[in-house]
Amino acid sequence: FNYIRDFGFGQRTGVLLPGEVNGLVWPVSKWSKVSIAQIPMGHGVCVTRLQMTMAMAALANHGMLMRPLIVDCLEDSEGNILGKYGPQAVRQVISTNACRDMVQALKTVTTKEGTAANAAMEHYTVAGKTGTAQKVEGGTYVQKFISSFIGFFPADDPELCISVVLDDPKGSHYGGQTAAPIFKKIAERTASYLNIR
């Protein structure tokens, strides 16, 4: 529970956008006997995509959770900078050694043996994770899915974290088959545009 909260789940991120929600993380007093098995698989919690992206970015950032920013700076019509917004650390969530191990594990996801080989890039190593969540309607799980892939690259010296989420995709519903190829297309074009080494 403490790690779930430390990674930012169940609370607003502080991003300056309207409509943000907390998500749902039940206090330990409301966990059942099976919660300890369900929660690591994502059952019994609800998170926002921004929370998930922040958590993955914390792994890319040696375990440091950062506050999300919308803009880097504000300029007037003549190019004068009116305000500059720098990175803001929230807290160290896990150790750098634990992060290093996590990144190694996340790099295997995009190998030929992993669940998201379709996210592998030609010139960069990607660390990432697929997601395939069954939807709930009227309090019951239905045969509809949220499919996702979230990853960062270059895995050992990260520059960019990208999250792709599909609401009830047609055909396959597995994140590695649906969202991972979209991640790859976005990542390749963005890497070229930003001239990431």
Short mmCIF file of N, CA and C in Angstrom, two decimals, residues 69 71-74 82-87:
data_model
loop_
_atom_site.label_atom_id
_atom_site.label_comp_id
_atom_site.label_asym_id
_atom_site.label_seq_id
_atom_site.Cartn_x
_atom_site.Cartn_y
_atom_site.Cartn_z
N LEU A 69 4.62 18.64 -15.73
CA LEU A 69 4.56 20.02 -16.19
C LEU A 69 3.86 20.07 -17.54
N VAL A 71 3.93 23.13 -19.54
CA VAL A 71 4.76 23.97 -20.40
C VAL A 71 6.12 24.18 -19.74
N ASP A 72 7.11 24.40 -20.59
CA ASP A 72 8.47 24.67 -20.12
C ASP A 72 8.63 26.15 -19.76
N CYS A 73 8.04 27.02 -20.61
CA CYS A 73 8.13 28.45 -20.35
C CYS A 73 7.02 29.19 -21.08
N LEU A 74 6.81 30.42 -20.67
CA LEU A 74 5.85 31.30 -21.33
C LEU A 74 6.61 32.45 -21.97
N LEU A 82 8.54 35.14 -20.10
CA LEU A 82 7.78 35.73 -19.00
C LEU A 82 7.80 34.84 -17.76
N GLY A 83 7.94 33.55 -17.97
CA GLY A 83 7.98 32.61 -16.86
C GLY A 83 8.63 31.32 -17.30
N LYS A 84 9.47 30.76 -16.43
CA LYS A 84 10.16 29.51 -16.72
C LYS A 84 9.81 28.52 -15.63
N TYR A 85 9.53 27.29 -16.03
CA TYR A 85 9.09 26.27 -15.08
C TYR A 85 10.04 25.08 -15.14
N GLY A 86 10.76 24.86 -14.06
CA GLY A 86 11.73 23.78 -14.03
C GLY A 86 11.15 22.52 -13.42
N PRO A 87 11.89 21.42 -13.56
CA PRO A 87 11.45 20.15 -12.97
C PRO A 87 11.32 20.26 -11.46
#
